[in-house]
Coordinates of C-alpha atoms and ligand atoms in Angstrom, one line a residue:
M1 CA 3.4 18.8 -21.3
R2 CA 6.2 16.3 -21.6
V3 CA 7.0 14.1 -18.6
A4 CA 9.8 11.6 -17.8
M5 CA 9.0 9.2 -15.1
I6 CA 12.1 7.4 -13.6
G7 CA 11.1 4.1 -12.2
T8 CA 8.3 1.8 -13.5
G9 CA 7.4 0.3 -10.0
Y10 CA 4.1 0.7 -8.5
V11 CA 4.1 4.5 -8.1
G12 CA 5.9 5.3 -11.3
L13 CA 3.7 3.2 -13.5
V14 CA 0.5 4.3 -12.0
S15 CA 1.4 8.0 -12.0
G16 CA 2.9 8.0 -15.5
T17 CA -0.1 6.3 -17.0
C18 CA -2.6 8.6 -15.3
F19 CA -0.6 11.6 -16.5
A20 CA -0.7 10.2 -20.0
D21 CA -4.4 9.9 -19.5
F22 CA -4.7 13.5 -18.6
G23 CA -3.3 14.2 -22.1
H24 CA 0.5 14.7 -21.3
I25 CA 3.1 12.9 -23.2
V26 CA 4.9 10.6 -20.8
T27 CA 7.9 8.3 -21.0
C28 CA 8.4 5.8 -18.3
I29 CA 12.1 4.8 -17.8
D30 CA 13.6 1.8 -16.1
K31 CA 17.0 0.3 -16.2
D32 CA 15.5 -3.3 -16.1
S33 CA 15.1 -4.1 -19.9
S34 CA 13.0 -7.2 -19.3
K35 CA 10.5 -5.0 -17.5
I36 CA 10.5 -2.4 -20.3
D37 CA 10.1 -5.2 -22.9
A38 CA 7.3 -6.7 -21.0
L39 CA 5.6 -3.3 -20.7
N40 CA 6.1 -2.7 -24.4
S41 CA 4.3 -5.9 -25.2
G42 CA 1.4 -5.0 -23.0
E43 CA 2.3 -6.9 -19.9
I44 CA 1.8 -5.2 -16.6
P45 CA 4.2 -6.4 -13.9
I46 CA 2.0 -5.6 -11.0
Y47 CA -1.7 -6.4 -10.1
E48 CA -3.7 -3.2 -10.1
P49 CA -7.4 -3.1 -11.3
G50 CA -7.9 -1.1 -14.4
L51 CA -4.2 -0.4 -15.1
Q52 CA -3.7 -2.8 -18.0
E53 CA -6.5 -1.2 -19.9
L54 CA -5.4 2.3 -19.2
V55 CA -1.8 1.5 -20.3
A56 CA -3.1 0.0 -23.5
E57 CA -5.3 2.9 -24.3
N58 CA -2.6 5.5 -23.7
V59 CA 0.1 3.5 -25.6
A60 CA -2.3 3.2 -28.5
N61 CA -2.8 6.9 -28.4
D62 CA 0.9 7.7 -28.5
R63 CA 0.9 9.4 -25.1
L64 CA 2.7 6.7 -23.2
F65 CA 6.1 5.2 -23.8
F66 CA 8.5 2.8 -22.1
S67 CA 12.1 2.9 -22.5
T68 CA 15.4 2.0 -21.0
D69 CA 17.0 4.9 -22.5
A70 CA 16.5 8.0 -20.4
S71 CA 18.3 10.7 -22.6
D72 CA 15.8 11.8 -25.1
A73 CA 12.8 11.8 -22.7
I74 CA 14.7 13.8 -20.1
K75 CA 16.1 16.3 -22.7
Q76 CA 12.6 17.1 -23.8
A77 CA 10.8 16.9 -20.4
D78 CA 9.1 19.8 -18.7
A79 CA 9.1 17.6 -15.6
V80 CA 11.2 14.6 -14.6
F81 CA 9.7 12.5 -11.9
I82 CA 11.8 10.3 -9.5
A83 CA 9.6 7.4 -8.6
V84 CA 12.3 4.8 -7.6
G85 CA 12.1 2.6 -4.6
T86 CA 13.1 3.8 -1.2
P87 CA 13.3 0.4 0.8
T88 CA 14.2 0.2 4.4
R89 CA 17.9 0.1 4.7
R90 CA 19.2 -3.1 6.3
G91 CA 20.1 -2.7 10.0
D92 CA 18.9 0.8 10.8
G93 CA 15.3 1.3 9.6
H94 CA 16.4 4.3 7.4
A95 CA 15.0 4.7 3.9
D96 CA 17.7 3.6 1.4
L97 CA 18.2 6.6 -0.9
S98 CA 20.9 5.2 -3.2
Y99 CA 18.3 4.8 -6.1
V100 CA 17.1 8.4 -5.7
Y101 CA 20.6 9.9 -5.7
A102 CA 21.6 7.8 -8.7
A103 CA 18.6 9.0 -10.6
A104 CA 19.3 12.6 -9.7
E105 CA 22.9 12.3 -11.1
E106 CA 21.6 10.8 -14.3
I107 CA 19.0 13.5 -14.7
A108 CA 21.6 16.2 -14.0
G109 CA 23.6 15.4 -17.1
L110 CA 20.7 15.3 -19.4
I111 CA 18.2 18.2 -18.7
E112 CA 17.9 20.9 -21.3
G113 CA 16.1 24.1 -20.7
F114 CA 14.2 24.8 -17.4
T115 CA 13.2 21.5 -15.9
V116 CA 11.3 20.5 -12.8
I117 CA 12.7 17.6 -11.0
V118 CA 9.9 16.0 -8.9
T119 CA 10.4 13.5 -6.1
K120 CA 7.4 11.2 -6.0
S121 CA 9.3 8.6 -4.0
T122 CA 8.7 8.7 -0.3
V123 CA 11.9 10.4 1.0
P124 CA 13.1 11.7 4.4
V125 CA 13.0 15.3 5.1
G126 CA 15.9 17.1 3.5
T127 CA 16.3 14.6 0.6
G128 CA 15.1 17.3 -1.8
D129 CA 18.0 19.5 -0.7
E130 CA 20.4 16.7 -1.3
V131 CA 18.9 16.0 -4.8
E132 CA 19.3 19.7 -5.6
A133 CA 22.9 19.7 -4.4
I134 CA 23.7 16.6 -6.5
I135 CA 22.2 18.2 -9.6
K136 CA 24.2 21.5 -9.1
K137 CA 27.4 19.6 -8.5
T138 CA 27.0 17.3 -11.5
N139 CA 25.8 20.0 -13.8
P140 CA 26.5 23.6 -12.5
D141 CA 24.7 25.3 -15.5
A142 CA 21.5 23.3 -15.1
N143 CA 18.3 25.4 -15.0
F144 CA 16.0 23.4 -12.8
A145 CA 13.9 23.4 -9.5
V146 CA 13.5 20.4 -7.2
V147 CA 10.0 19.8 -6.1
S148 CA 8.5 17.4 -3.6
N149 CA 5.2 15.9 -4.7
P150 CA 4.3 12.8 -2.6
E151 CA 1.9 10.2 -3.6
F152 CA -1.1 9.1 -1.5
L153 CA -2.1 6.1 -3.7
R154 CA -3.5 3.0 -2.2
E155 CA -2.8 -0.3 -3.8
G156 CA -5.9 -1.7 -5.5
A157 CA -7.4 1.8 -5.7
A158 CA -4.5 3.7 -7.1
I159 CA -6.0 4.9 -10.4
N160 CA -9.0 6.4 -8.6
D161 CA -6.8 7.8 -5.9
F162 CA -4.6 9.5 -8.6
K163 CA -7.5 10.9 -10.6
R164 CA -9.7 11.9 -7.6
P165 CA -7.3 12.6 -4.7
D166 CA -8.3 14.5 -1.6
R167 CA -5.4 16.8 -2.2
V168 CA -2.2 17.3 -4.1
V169 CA 0.9 18.5 -2.2
V170 CA 3.6 20.5 -4.0
G171 CA 6.7 21.5 -2.0
T172 CA 8.9 24.1 -3.6
D173 CA 9.9 27.8 -3.3
S174 CA 10.0 28.2 -7.1
E175 CA 7.1 30.0 -8.7
E176 CA 8.1 28.8 -12.0
A177 CA 8.0 25.2 -10.8
V178 CA 4.6 25.7 -9.2
E179 CA 3.3 26.8 -12.6
V180 CA 4.6 23.6 -14.2
M181 CA 3.0 21.4 -11.3
R182 CA -0.4 23.3 -11.7
E183 CA -0.4 22.7 -15.4
L184 CA 0.4 19.0 -15.0
Y185 CA -2.4 18.6 -12.5
R186 CA -4.8 20.9 -14.3
P187 CA -7.5 18.4 -14.9
L188 CA -7.7 18.0 -11.0
Y189 CA -7.5 21.7 -10.5
L190 CA -10.5 22.2 -12.7
N191 CA -12.3 19.6 -10.4
E192 CA -11.4 21.9 -7.4
T193 CA -9.0 19.3 -5.8
P194 CA -7.1 21.4 -3.2
I195 CA -3.5 22.0 -4.3
I196 CA -1.3 22.5 -1.2
V197 CA 1.7 24.5 -2.1
T198 CA 4.4 24.5 0.7
R199 CA 8.0 24.3 1.3
R200 CA 9.9 21.2 0.2
R201 CA 10.6 20.0 3.7
T202 CA 7.1 20.4 4.9
S203 CA 5.8 18.5 1.9
E204 CA 8.3 15.6 2.6
L205 CA 7.1 15.5 6.1
I206 CA 3.4 15.6 5.2
K207 CA 3.8 12.2 3.4
Y208 CA 5.3 10.5 6.5
A209 CA 2.9 12.1 8.9
A210 CA -0.1 11.0 6.7
N211 CA 1.0 7.3 6.6
A212 CA 2.0 7.3 10.3
F213 CA -1.2 8.8 11.4
L214 CA -3.2 6.2 9.5
A215 CA -1.1 3.5 11.0
V216 CA -1.9 5.0 14.5
K217 CA -5.5 5.1 13.7
I218 CA -5.6 1.4 12.7
T219 CA -3.3 0.4 15.7
F220 CA -5.6 2.3 18.1
I221 CA -8.7 0.6 16.9
N222 CA -7.0 -2.7 17.0
E223 CA -6.2 -2.3 20.7
I224 CA -9.7 -1.0 21.4
A225 CA -10.8 -4.3 19.6
D226 CA -8.9 -6.3 22.1
L227 CA -10.6 -4.4 24.8
C228 CA -14.0 -5.0 23.4
E229 CA -13.4 -8.8 23.6
K230 CA -12.6 -8.4 27.2
V231 CA -15.4 -6.2 28.3
G232 CA -18.2 -7.6 26.2
A233 CA -18.3 -4.8 23.6
N234 CA -18.4 -4.6 19.7
V235 CA -15.5 -2.8 18.0
Q236 CA -17.5 -2.2 14.8
E237 CA -20.2 -0.3 16.8
V238 CA -17.4 1.6 18.6
S239 CA -15.8 2.5 15.2
R240 CA -19.2 3.7 14.0
G241 CA -19.8 5.6 17.3
I242 CA -16.6 7.5 17.1
G243 CA -16.2 7.7 13.4
L244 CA -19.4 9.8 12.9
D245 CA -17.7 12.4 14.8
N246 CA -16.2 14.5 12.0
R247 CA -13.2 15.3 13.9
I248 CA -12.3 11.6 14.0
G249 CA -13.7 10.4 10.6
S250 CA -14.9 6.8 9.9
K251 CA -12.1 5.6 7.7
F252 CA -9.2 3.4 8.7
L253 CA -11.2 2.3 11.8
H254 CA -11.5 -1.3 10.7
A255 CA -10.0 -3.6 13.2
G256 CA -8.1 -6.5 11.8
P257 CA -5.0 -8.6 12.0
G258 CA -2.6 -5.5 11.9
Y259 CA -1.4 -3.4 9.0
G260 CA 1.0 -4.6 6.4
G261 CA 2.0 -3.6 2.8
S262 CA 4.9 -1.8 1.3
C263 CA 4.2 1.6 2.9
F264 CA 3.0 1.8 6.5
P265 CA 5.6 -0.6 8.0
K266 CA 8.5 1.0 6.0
D267 CA 7.3 4.5 6.5
T268 CA 6.7 4.3 10.3
L269 CA 10.2 2.9 10.7
A270 CA 11.7 5.7 8.6
L271 CA 9.7 8.4 10.4
S272 CA 10.8 7.1 13.8
R273 CA 14.5 7.3 12.6
I274 CA 14.0 10.8 11.4
G275 CA 12.6 11.7 14.8
T276 CA 15.5 10.1 16.7
E277 CA 17.9 11.8 14.5
A278 CA 16.3 15.1 14.9
N279 CA 16.3 14.7 18.6
S280 CA 12.5 14.9 18.5
P281 CA 11.4 11.3 19.4
L282 CA 8.0 10.1 18.2
K283 CA 7.0 7.8 20.9
I284 CA 3.5 7.2 19.6
V285 CA 4.9 6.0 16.3
D286 CA 7.4 3.8 18.1
S287 CA 4.7 2.2 20.0
V288 CA 2.6 1.6 16.9
I289 CA 5.5 -0.2 15.2
E290 CA 5.9 -2.4 18.2
V291 CA 2.2 -3.0 18.8
N292 CA 1.5 -3.9 15.2
A293 CA 4.4 -6.3 15.0
A294 CA 3.2 -8.2 18.0
R295 CA -0.3 -8.2 16.9
K296 CA 0.5 -9.9 13.6
R297 CA 2.3 -12.7 15.5
R298 CA -0.6 -12.9 18.0
M299 CA -3.1 -13.8 15.4
A300 CA -1.8 -17.3 15.1
D301 CA -2.3 -17.7 18.9
K302 CA -5.8 -16.6 18.4
V303 CA -6.4 -19.5 16.0
I304 CA -4.5 -21.9 18.3
S305 CA -6.6 -21.0 21.3
F306 CA -9.8 -21.1 19.4
M307 CA -8.8 -24.7 18.4
G308 CA -8.5 -25.7 22.1
G309 CA -4.9 -24.7 22.5
D310 CA -3.4 -27.3 20.1
V311 CA -3.2 -27.5 16.3
K312 CA -0.7 -30.2 16.0
G313 CA -1.8 -32.5 13.1
K314 CA -4.7 -30.1 12.2
T315 CA -5.3 -28.7 8.8
I316 CA -6.1 -25.0 8.5
A317 CA -7.7 -23.3 5.5
L318 CA -6.6 -19.8 5.0
L319 CA -8.6 -17.5 2.7
G320 CA -6.6 -14.4 1.5
L321 CA -2.8 -14.0 1.8
A322 CA -2.1 -10.5 0.4
F323 CA -1.8 -7.7 2.9
K324 CA -5.1 -6.4 1.7
P325 CA -7.6 -7.2 -1.2
N326 CA -7.1 -6.3 -4.7
T327 CA -3.4 -6.6 -4.8
D328 CA -0.8 -9.5 -5.1
D329 CA 1.5 -7.7 -2.7
M330 CA 2.8 -9.9 0.1
R331 CA 5.2 -7.4 1.7
D332 CA 4.7 -7.6 5.5
A333 CA 1.4 -9.3 5.1
P334 CA -0.1 -10.6 8.4
S335 CA -0.5 -14.0 6.6
I336 CA 3.3 -14.5 6.7
D337 CA 3.5 -14.5 10.5
I338 CA 0.2 -16.5 10.8
V339 CA 1.3 -19.3 8.5
S340 CA 4.8 -19.6 9.9
K341 CA 3.5 -19.7 13.5
L342 CA 0.7 -22.2 12.7
Q343 CA 3.3 -24.5 11.0
E344 CA 5.6 -24.3 13.9
A345 CA 2.7 -25.4 16.1
G346 CA 2.4 -28.5 13.9
A347 CA -0.6 -27.5 11.6
S348 CA -0.8 -28.0 7.8
I349 CA -1.9 -25.1 5.7
R350 CA -4.2 -25.1 2.6
A351 CA -4.4 -21.5 1.2
Y352 CA -6.2 -19.6 -1.5
D353 CA -5.8 -16.1 -2.6
P354 CA -7.1 -14.7 -5.9
A355 CA -4.0 -12.7 -6.9
A356 CA -1.1 -13.3 -4.3
M357 CA -0.4 -17.1 -4.5
G358 CA 2.5 -16.5 -6.9
E359 CA 4.2 -14.0 -4.6
A360 CA 3.4 -16.1 -1.6
G361 CA 5.0 -19.1 -3.2
H362 CA 8.4 -17.2 -3.0
I363 CA 7.9 -16.6 0.8
M364 CA 6.0 -19.4 2.3
K365 CA 7.1 -23.1 2.4
D366 CA 5.0 -26.3 2.5
V367 CA 1.7 -24.5 1.9
L368 CA -0.8 -26.2 -0.3
F369 CA -2.0 -23.5 -2.7
C370 CA -5.5 -24.3 -3.8
D371 CA -7.7 -23.7 -6.9
G372 CA -10.4 -21.7 -5.1
P373 CA -11.9 -21.0 -1.7
Y374 CA -13.8 -24.3 -1.5
H375 CA -10.8 -26.3 -2.5
A376 CA -8.8 -24.8 0.4
I377 CA -11.7 -25.4 2.8
E378 CA -12.1 -29.1 1.8
N379 CA -11.1 -31.5 4.7
S380 CA -9.8 -28.6 6.8
D381 CA -10.5 -28.4 10.6
V382 CA -10.9 -24.7 10.6
L383 CA -11.3 -21.8 8.2
V384 CA -9.4 -18.6 8.9
I385 CA -10.3 -15.5 6.8
V386 CA -7.2 -13.4 6.6
T387 CA -7.9 -10.9 3.8
E388 CA -11.2 -9.5 2.9
W389 CA -11.4 -10.1 -0.8
D390 CA -15.0 -9.5 -2.0
Q391 CA -15.3 -13.1 -3.3
F392 CA -15.1 -14.4 0.4
R393 CA -17.8 -12.2 1.6
A394 CA -20.6 -14.3 0.3
L395 CA -19.5 -17.8 0.6
D396 CA -22.0 -20.6 0.3
L397 CA -22.0 -21.4 4.0
E398 CA -23.9 -24.7 3.6
R399 CA -21.1 -25.7 1.2
V400 CA -18.4 -24.4 3.7
K401 CA -20.0 -26.4 6.5
S402 CA -20.1 -29.6 4.6
L403 CA -16.5 -29.3 3.4
L404 CA -15.0 -28.5 6.8
N405 CA -14.2 -31.4 9.2
T406 CA -15.5 -29.2 12.0
P407 CA -17.6 -26.2 11.4
K408 CA -15.1 -23.7 12.9
V409 CA -14.3 -20.2 11.5
V410 CA -11.8 -17.5 12.5
D411 CA -12.8 -14.3 10.7
L412 CA -9.8 -11.8 11.1
R413 CA -11.5 -9.1 9.1
N414 CA -15.1 -9.2 10.5
I415 CA -16.8 -9.9 7.3
Y416 CA -19.4 -12.2 8.7
K417 CA -21.7 -11.5 11.7
P418 CA -21.4 -13.6 14.9
D419 CA -25.2 -14.2 15.2
Y420 CA -25.6 -15.1 11.5
M421 CA -22.8 -17.6 11.8
S422 CA -23.9 -19.3 15.0
E423 CA -27.5 -19.5 13.5
R424 CA -25.9 -21.5 10.8
G425 CA -24.2 -23.9 13.0
F426 CA -20.7 -22.4 13.0
E427 CA -18.4 -22.1 16.0
Y428 CA -17.1 -18.5 15.1
T429 CA -14.7 -16.0 16.4
S430 CA -13.7 -12.6 14.9
I431 CA -11.9 -9.4 16.0
G432 CA -13.2 -7.3 18.8
R433 CA -16.8 -8.5 18.8
A434 CA -18.2 -10.0 22.0
Y435 CA -21.6 -10.2 20.3
Ligands
UGA1 C1 -1.1 3.4 2.1 C2 -1.8 4.7 2.3 O1 -3.2 4.4 2.4 C3 -1.8 5.5 0.9 O2 -2.4 6.8 1.1 C4 -0.2 5.8 0.6 O3 -0.1 6.5 -0.6 C5 0.5 4.4 0.5 O4 0.3 3.7 1.7 C6 1.9 4.7 0.2 O5 2.6 5.3 1.0 O6 2.3 4.4 -0.9 P1 -1.6 0.9 1.0 O7 -0.4 0.5 1.7 O8 -1.7 0.6 -0.5 O9 -1.6 2.5 1.2 O10 -2.8 0.3 1.8 P2 -3.9 0.8 2.8 O11 -5.3 0.6 2.0 O12 -3.6 2.1 3.4 O13 -3.8 -0.4 3.8 C7 -2.6 -0.6 4.6 C8 -2.9 -1.7 5.6 O14 -3.7 -1.2 6.6 C9 -3.4 -2.9 5.1 O15 -2.7 -4.0 5.7 C10 -4.9 -3.0 5.5 O16 -5.5 -4.1 5.7 C11 -4.7 -2.2 6.8 N1 -6.0 -1.5 7.3 C12 -6.4 -0.5 6.6 C13 -6.7 -2.0 8.5 O17 -6.2 -2.9 9.1 N2 -7.7 -1.3 8.9 C14 -8.2 -0.2 8.2 O18 -9.2 0.4 8.6 C15 -7.5 0.2 7.0

């Protein structure tokens, strides 16, 4: 099948590349010519493990193309995917749909023969109807169907999530479009991946409900973690104890400094707006937004109180800046709040992240970005682990101790064990573990 992918951001690039790897002919289109030039010379604008190799392989096999010119690819396409950004609109928390609608207009003038227009971008309920109306208005003779097909990719694990998803959701009333979608996802269908065919509005809501539910789960366990600290319990054991109940499930029950990234913060806000406008308020989601934002700010207080209530003139080593491991994404990362509050309190920051220091450099001021974990730890008064990159899980603790001015560790991801650390002479605190 022939696929045109509009938008070479995270979702477009990963999805386009994986469709090409399934054997389809894919053209990824972006207006940004420097991005397309870079992609054509083999440079990948995002950090995603395995993506560079997969792009190179599919380009070499003439299945994957990058272009600024949408016309030929859209004319020939069986399916045109809209994978442009839907950032939070300034002021009201709504998803900004201007890129989606601009793409719809452009597509409308170009399609030839029956074409399935697929929204992969996360869009509010009813956006598919609007896209359909725009296409009809711009090109009344067009033969098309608009389908919602949300993505459930996690940054850092996106290729695996695309190729081995828990489910594929397809929202449309058009039988003809369902056939095209089944053909596109046939390699997964053969693996018995459930394909949920539903109405378009339901599909659009599934995406928001999934992300909001995961945000609720994380925020719930984070509050339980706080309670564990107060009542002498251990949140990891609570997570295991409840997670083994199949109705609850063990994933997304890791307590930490609060969720960040480009999806949960944006999508919970947008869902809350959708609820308000539909006169069906989502109080749980609203609380989660508030609790999570406060938590990120509170993490710096945790460090300050661990340091005896004052960090003025202290040097703090931060390991991990990205909102999670295996990405360079800094959007809404807890590290941003932590760094600014510690700096306000008079501390100097030495930081190391394997991938995100470039991005962090655009956001954070007066941080000394270091060459490696031990360089960051050197001459610091406390080590704070913010993101659980694998390489921080087995640090040479003797070396850490000898490099720190005082052997203090705040582990916001619970990657070390309290006993183990105190046996090695560290004063150690973590999240939700009284023991
Ligand atoms: C999330 C969803 O997991 C994907 O299914 C979805 O497709 C994507 O958003 C999206 O809408 O595009 P992502 O933002 O890449 O993916 O990252 P997650 O792995 O879900 O982590 C989000 C945040 O939650 C991170 O800050 C992470 O540290 C935090 N988290 C996650 C926890 O604090 N505890 C957990 O147990 C799990």
